[in-house]
Tab-separated table of C-alpha atoms in Angstrom:
chain	number	residue	atom	x	y	z
A	1	UNK	CA	39.117	-33.737	44.854
A	2	UNK	CA	36.394	-33.026	42.295
A	3	UNK	CA	36.199	-35.050	39.100
A	4	UNK	CA	37.320	-32.175	36.919
A	5	UNK	CA	40.195	-30.919	39.075
A	6	UNK	CA	41.845	-34.326	38.850
A	7	UNK	CA	41.761	-34.094	35.063
A	8	UNK	CA	42.892	-30.476	35.021
A	9	UNK	CA	45.777	-31.170	37.377
A	10	UNK	CA	47.057	-33.704	34.882
A	11	UNK	CA	46.946	-31.066	32.155
A	12	UNK	CA	48.582	-28.495	34.389
A	13	UNK	CA	51.566	-30.675	35.197
A	14	UNK	CA	52.164	-31.673	31.569
A	15	UNK	CA	54.341	-28.608	31.346
A	16	UNK	CA	57.360	-27.539	29.376
A	17	UNK	CA	60.721	-28.417	30.970
A	18	UNK	CA	61.524	-26.478	34.098
A	19	UNK	CA	63.922	-23.628	33.639
A	20	UNK	CA	66.645	-22.729	36.088
A	21	UNK	CA	65.602	-20.146	38.648
A	22	UNK	CA	66.455	-19.099	42.156
A	23	UNK	CA	65.289	-21.171	45.084
A	24	UNK	CA	61.672	-20.457	45.955
A	25	UNK	CA	60.892	-19.027	49.394
A	26	UNK	CA	59.148	-20.996	52.078
A	27	UNK	CA	55.572	-21.363	50.885
A	28	UNK	CA	52.340	-22.759	52.249
A	29	UNK	CA	50.015	-24.739	50.037
A	30	UNK	CA	46.516	-23.348	49.886
A	31	UNK	CA	45.347	-19.734	49.765
A	32	UNK	CA	46.877	-17.076	51.995
A	33	UNK	CA	46.735	-13.263	52.145
A	34	UNK	CA	49.950	-11.495	51.207
A	35	UNK	CA	51.153	-7.934	51.829
A	36	UNK	CA	52.056	-5.640	48.928
A	37	UNK	CA	55.409	-6.458	47.336
A	38	UNK	CA	56.340	-2.781	47.687
A	39	UNK	CA	54.837	0.432	49.001
A	40	UNK	CA	51.909	1.486	46.849
A	41	UNK	CA	51.342	-1.905	45.265
A	42	UNK	CA	48.405	-4.222	45.938
A	43	UNK	CA	47.899	-6.700	48.766
A	44	UNK	CA	46.791	-10.007	47.294
A	45	UNK	CA	45.602	-13.517	47.852
A	46	UNK	CA	48.082	-16.187	46.749
A	47	UNK	CA	46.930	-19.714	46.062
A	48	UNK	CA	49.517	-22.517	45.891
A	49	UNK	CA	48.088	-25.825	44.603
A	50	UNK	CA	48.304	-29.038	46.559
A	51	UNK	CA	51.429	-30.901	45.434
A	52	UNK	CA	53.512	-27.794	44.743
A	53	UNK	CA	55.932	-28.563	47.572
A	54	UNK	CA	56.356	-32.217	46.604
A	55	UNK	CA	56.926	-31.441	42.910
A	56	UNK	CA	60.075	-29.445	43.556
A	57	UNK	CA	61.103	-29.123	39.896
A	58	UNK	CA	57.690	-28.719	38.249
A	59	UNK	CA	56.701	-25.289	36.876
A	60	UNK	CA	53.055	-24.330	37.356
A	61	UNK	CA	50.637	-22.273	35.269
A	62	UNK	CA	49.895	-18.851	36.735
A	63	UNK	CA	46.383	-17.387	36.754
A	64	UNK	CA	45.890	-13.691	37.523
A	65	UNK	CA	42.405	-12.681	38.674
A	66	UNK	CA	41.164	-9.068	38.784
A	67	UNK	CA	38.005	-8.493	40.816
A	68	UNK	CA	35.237	-5.973	40.210
A	69	UNK	CA	34.180	-2.715	41.845
A	70	UNK	CA	32.208	-4.373	44.631
A	71	UNK	CA	35.279	-5.919	46.237
A	72	UNK	CA	37.377	-2.743	46.410
A	73	UNK	CA	38.578	-1.568	49.806
A	74	UNK	CA	40.997	-2.730	52.498
A	75	UNK	CA	39.724	-6.273	53.182
A	76	UNK	CA	41.814	-8.672	51.116
A	77	UNK	CA	39.477	-11.536	52.041
A	78	UNK	CA	36.806	-9.966	49.811
A	79	UNK	CA	38.658	-10.966	46.639
A	80	UNK	CA	37.648	-14.556	47.429
A	81	UNK	CA	33.904	-13.986	47.067
A	82	UNK	CA	33.918	-14.613	43.304
A	83	UNK	CA	35.863	-16.367	40.605
A	84	UNK	CA	39.072	-18.396	40.752
A	85	UNK	CA	40.049	-17.504	44.354
A	86	UNK	CA	36.591	-18.623	45.508
A	87	UNK	CA	37.076	-21.962	43.754
A	88	UNK	CA	40.663	-22.307	44.999
A	89	UNK	CA	39.538	-21.712	48.578
A	90	UNK	CA	37.280	-24.747	48.304
A	91	UNK	CA	39.457	-27.009	46.168
A	92	UNK	CA	43.130	-27.485	47.172
A	93	UNK	CA	43.768	-29.244	43.840
A	94	UNK	CA	42.844	-26.194	41.727
A	95	UNK	CA	45.674	-26.513	39.207
A	96	UNK	CA	46.903	-22.912	38.944
A	97	UNK	CA	49.169	-20.779	41.043
A	98	UNK	CA	46.612	-18.002	41.485
A	99	UNK	CA	47.264	-14.349	42.277
A	100	UNK	CA	44.258	-12.191	43.168
A	101	UNK	CA	45.206	-8.605	44.052
A	102	UNK	CA	42.970	-6.223	45.987
A	103	UNK	CA	42.089	-2.834	44.548
A	104	UNK	CA	41.730	0.053	46.977
A	105	UNK	CA	38.490	1.956	47.462
A	106	UNK	CA	37.599	4.252	44.542
A	107	UNK	CA	40.666	3.088	42.583
A	108	UNK	CA	41.063	1.583	39.137
A	109	UNK	CA	43.559	-1.067	38.084
A	110	UNK	CA	47.077	0.216	37.353
A	111	UNK	CA	48.853	-1.921	34.754
A	112	UNK	CA	52.333	-0.859	35.862
A	113	UNK	CA	51.623	-2.029	39.417
A	114	UNK	CA	50.156	-5.269	38.128
A	115	UNK	CA	53.208	-5.829	35.936
A	116	UNK	CA	55.516	-5.469	38.917
A	117	UNK	CA	53.417	-7.866	40.968
A	118	UNK	CA	53.391	-10.516	38.239
A	119	UNK	CA	57.130	-10.089	37.637
A	120	UNK	CA	57.706	-10.656	41.347
A	121	UNK	CA	55.572	-13.801	41.393
A	122	UNK	CA	57.241	-15.165	38.266
A	123	UNK	CA	60.696	-14.721	39.781
A	124	UNK	CA	59.774	-15.978	43.237
A	125	UNK	CA	57.668	-19.049	42.482
A	126	UNK	CA	57.906	-21.890	39.984
A	127	UNK	CA	55.865	-20.281	37.229
A	128	UNK	CA	55.754	-21.769	33.748
A	129	UNK	CA	56.490	-18.671	31.640
A	130	UNK	CA	54.598	-20.110	28.682
A	131	UNK	CA	51.370	-20.454	30.662
A	132	UNK	CA	50.477	-17.154	32.292
A	133	UNK	CA	46.745	-16.448	32.094
A	134	UNK	CA	44.662	-13.349	32.837
A	135	UNK	CA	41.014	-13.074	33.805
A	136	UNK	CA	38.790	-10.512	35.458
A	137	UNK	CA	35.162	-9.567	35.989
A	138	UNK	CA	33.373	-6.250	35.439
A	139	UNK	CA	35.954	-3.548	36.360
A	140	UNK	CA	38.502	-6.361	36.321
A	141	UNK	CA	37.162	-7.409	32.924
A	142	UNK	CA	37.750	-3.905	31.576
A	143	UNK	CA	41.289	-4.045	32.950
A	144	UNK	CA	41.847	-7.490	31.432
A	145	UNK	CA	41.047	-6.125	27.966
A	146	UNK	CA	43.227	-3.068	28.607
A	147	UNK	CA	46.212	-5.036	29.943
A	148	UNK	CA	46.016	-7.575	27.129
A	149	UNK	CA	45.938	-4.799	24.529
A	150	UNK	CA	48.944	-3.125	26.164
A	151	UNK	CA	50.937	-6.384	26.343
A	152	UNK	CA	49.413	-8.991	24.016
A	153	UNK	CA	52.460	-11.261	24.176
A	154	UNK	CA	52.605	-11.416	27.957
A	155	UNK	CA	49.695	-13.819	28.322
A	156	UNK	CA	48.942	-17.233	26.889
A	157	UNK	CA	45.190	-16.525	27.099
A	158	UNK	CA	42.721	-13.987	28.491
A	159	UNK	CA	39.165	-14.481	29.779
A	160	UNK	CA	37.198	-11.232	30.182
A	161	UNK	CA	33.887	-11.507	32.061
A	162	UNK	CA	31.214	-8.780	31.859
A	163	UNK	CA	33.822	-6.286	30.674
A	164	UNK	CA	34.378	-3.897	27.803
A	165	UNK	CA	37.467	-2.981	25.841
A	166	UNK	CA	38.494	-0.573	23.112
A	167	UNK	CA	37.531	-2.040	19.720
A	168	UNK	CA	39.819	0.479	18.030
A	169	UNK	CA	42.801	-1.376	19.520
A	170	UNK	CA	41.413	-4.881	19.159
A	171	UNK	CA	43.729	-5.795	16.276
A	172	UNK	CA	46.534	-6.114	18.825
A	173	UNK	CA	44.704	-9.189	20.115
A	174	UNK	CA	44.282	-10.984	16.810
A	175	UNK	CA	46.805	-13.695	17.749
A	176	UNK	CA	45.862	-14.007	21.420
A	177	UNK	CA	43.378	-16.671	22.597
A	178	UNK	CA	40.510	-14.707	24.172
A	179	UNK	CA	37.217	-15.865	25.662
A	180	UNK	CA	34.640	-13.208	26.557
A	181	UNK	CA	31.532	-13.849	28.679
A	182	UNK	CA	28.482	-11.653	29.136
A	183	UNK	CA	24.838	-11.750	30.186
A	184	UNK	CA	22.441	-10.628	27.470
A	185	UNK	CA	20.422	-8.546	29.951
A	186	UNK	CA	23.398	-6.799	31.552
A	187	UNK	CA	22.413	-3.178	32.146
A	188	UNK	CA	25.569	-2.302	34.118
A	189	UNK	CA	28.084	-3.157	31.398
A	190	UNK	CA	25.991	-3.730	28.283
A	191	UNK	CA	26.771	-6.927	26.336
A	192	UNK	CA	27.969	-4.876	23.390
A	193	UNK	CA	31.136	-4.451	25.462
A	194	UNK	CA	32.009	-8.075	24.659
A	195	UNK	CA	30.260	-8.271	21.277
A	196	UNK	CA	32.174	-5.300	19.893
A	197	UNK	CA	35.552	-6.641	20.998
A	198	UNK	CA	34.898	-10.079	19.522
A	199	UNK	CA	33.690	-8.576	16.244
A	200	UNK	CA	36.670	-6.221	16.026
A	201	UNK	CA	39.188	-9.021	16.644
A	202	UNK	CA	37.549	-11.170	13.984
A	203	UNK	CA	37.492	-8.252	11.555
A	204	UNK	CA	41.288	-8.069	11.918
A	205	UNK	CA	41.579	-11.735	10.969
A	206	UNK	CA	41.737	-13.031	14.521
A	207	UNK	CA	40.500	-16.604	14.804
A	208	UNK	CA	41.242	-17.305	18.472
A	209	UNK	CA	38.417	-15.332	20.057
A	210	UNK	CA	35.406	-17.000	21.689
A	211	UNK	CA	32.239	-15.335	22.918
A	212	UNK	CA	29.671	-16.760	25.329
A	213	UNK	CA	26.420	-14.859	25.892
A	214	UNK	CA	24.188	-16.130	28.684
A	215	UNK	CA	20.463	-15.741	27.926
A	216	UNK	CA	18.200	-13.967	30.419
A	217	UNK	CA	21.143	-13.025	32.634
A	218	UNK	CA	22.128	-9.629	33.974
A	219	UNK	CA	25.525	-8.392	35.104
A	220	UNK	CA	26.516	-11.514	37.020
A	221	UNK	CA	28.074	-13.519	34.203
A	222	UNK	CA	30.892	-14.557	36.527
A	223	UNK	CA	29.054	-17.284	38.408
A	224	UNK	CA	28.347	-19.403	35.303
A	225	UNK	CA	31.632	-18.480	33.619
A	226	UNK	CA	33.904	-19.329	36.525
A	227	UNK	CA	31.747	-22.268	37.565
A	228	UNK	CA	32.316	-24.022	34.238
A	229	UNK	CA	35.266	-26.474	34.170
A	230	UNK	CA	35.483	-25.885	30.407
A	231	UNK	CA	37.016	-22.460	31.038
A	232	UNK	CA	39.934	-23.874	33.007
A	233	UNK	CA	40.452	-26.737	30.562
A	234	UNK	CA	40.558	-24.184	27.728
A	235	UNK	CA	43.069	-22.001	29.581
A	236	UNK	CA	45.394	-24.933	30.167
A	237	UNK	CA	45.308	-25.795	26.477
A	238	UNK	CA	46.816	-22.397	25.622
A	239	UNK	CA	50.567	-21.915	25.649
A	240	UNK	CA	52.925	-19.204	24.461
A	241	UNK	CA	55.620	-19.993	21.916
A	242	UNK	CA	58.921	-20.346	23.765
A	243	UNK	CA	60.242	-17.145	22.188
A	244	UNK	CA	57.454	-15.102	23.842
A	245	UNK	CA	57.740	-16.452	27.382
A	246	UNK	CA	56.276	-13.793	29.716
A	247	UNK	CA	57.876	-10.990	27.678
A	248	UNK	CA	56.316	-7.562	27.733
A	249	UNK	CA	55.144	-5.890	24.547
A	250	UNK	CA	53.971	-2.459	25.499
A	251	UNK	CA	52.874	0.019	22.895
């Protein structure tokens, strides 16, 4: 176990009291590929942290990861090449239940499908409804902004990496903890994609937005962003008020 996962696991398990829910299915700790929950939905990688089976009454934080364009296709193993599923594959103590769906070739993320997948996970596994987090890179970063804007009360925090959103709708995020990451030399998704969202949220009075710009870095802001333990510590510090627990707030 790495030095930081031990500390994060302690934060992760300092959860709100477990709520009554149906018995969880037979699960395997570690990361495993899963079929779509229904026809037309996404196959996905599911990571179950070490200790989940022993802690039979403990709810866990849920992290949703949306990959970028380069991983699209029919090989669900490709979602593990970057970000949280890459880390989880190497560290069984990664402190989040982690769901990493696979987007089909030439497709874009569908929020309705993602909603159904997350609802299924939340009902099936011991998810802490106050600690559901969203992150994504590039195309997944765009979708993270879009999903958060559509349902700002669904997530306890959002981390968008090398993505862009719609500044005209940024006021919907003024109360949501957001951390955006970008390389200052990104010529695929220009850094203004993150700058403009952060500025727009702040202009609305939002005080929970953070922005990290990596100097002399191109599109690959995900390696330093997801490789920094500070991101995961920050996520675990965020928690929804009990009245918001995993509720949807669509426009």
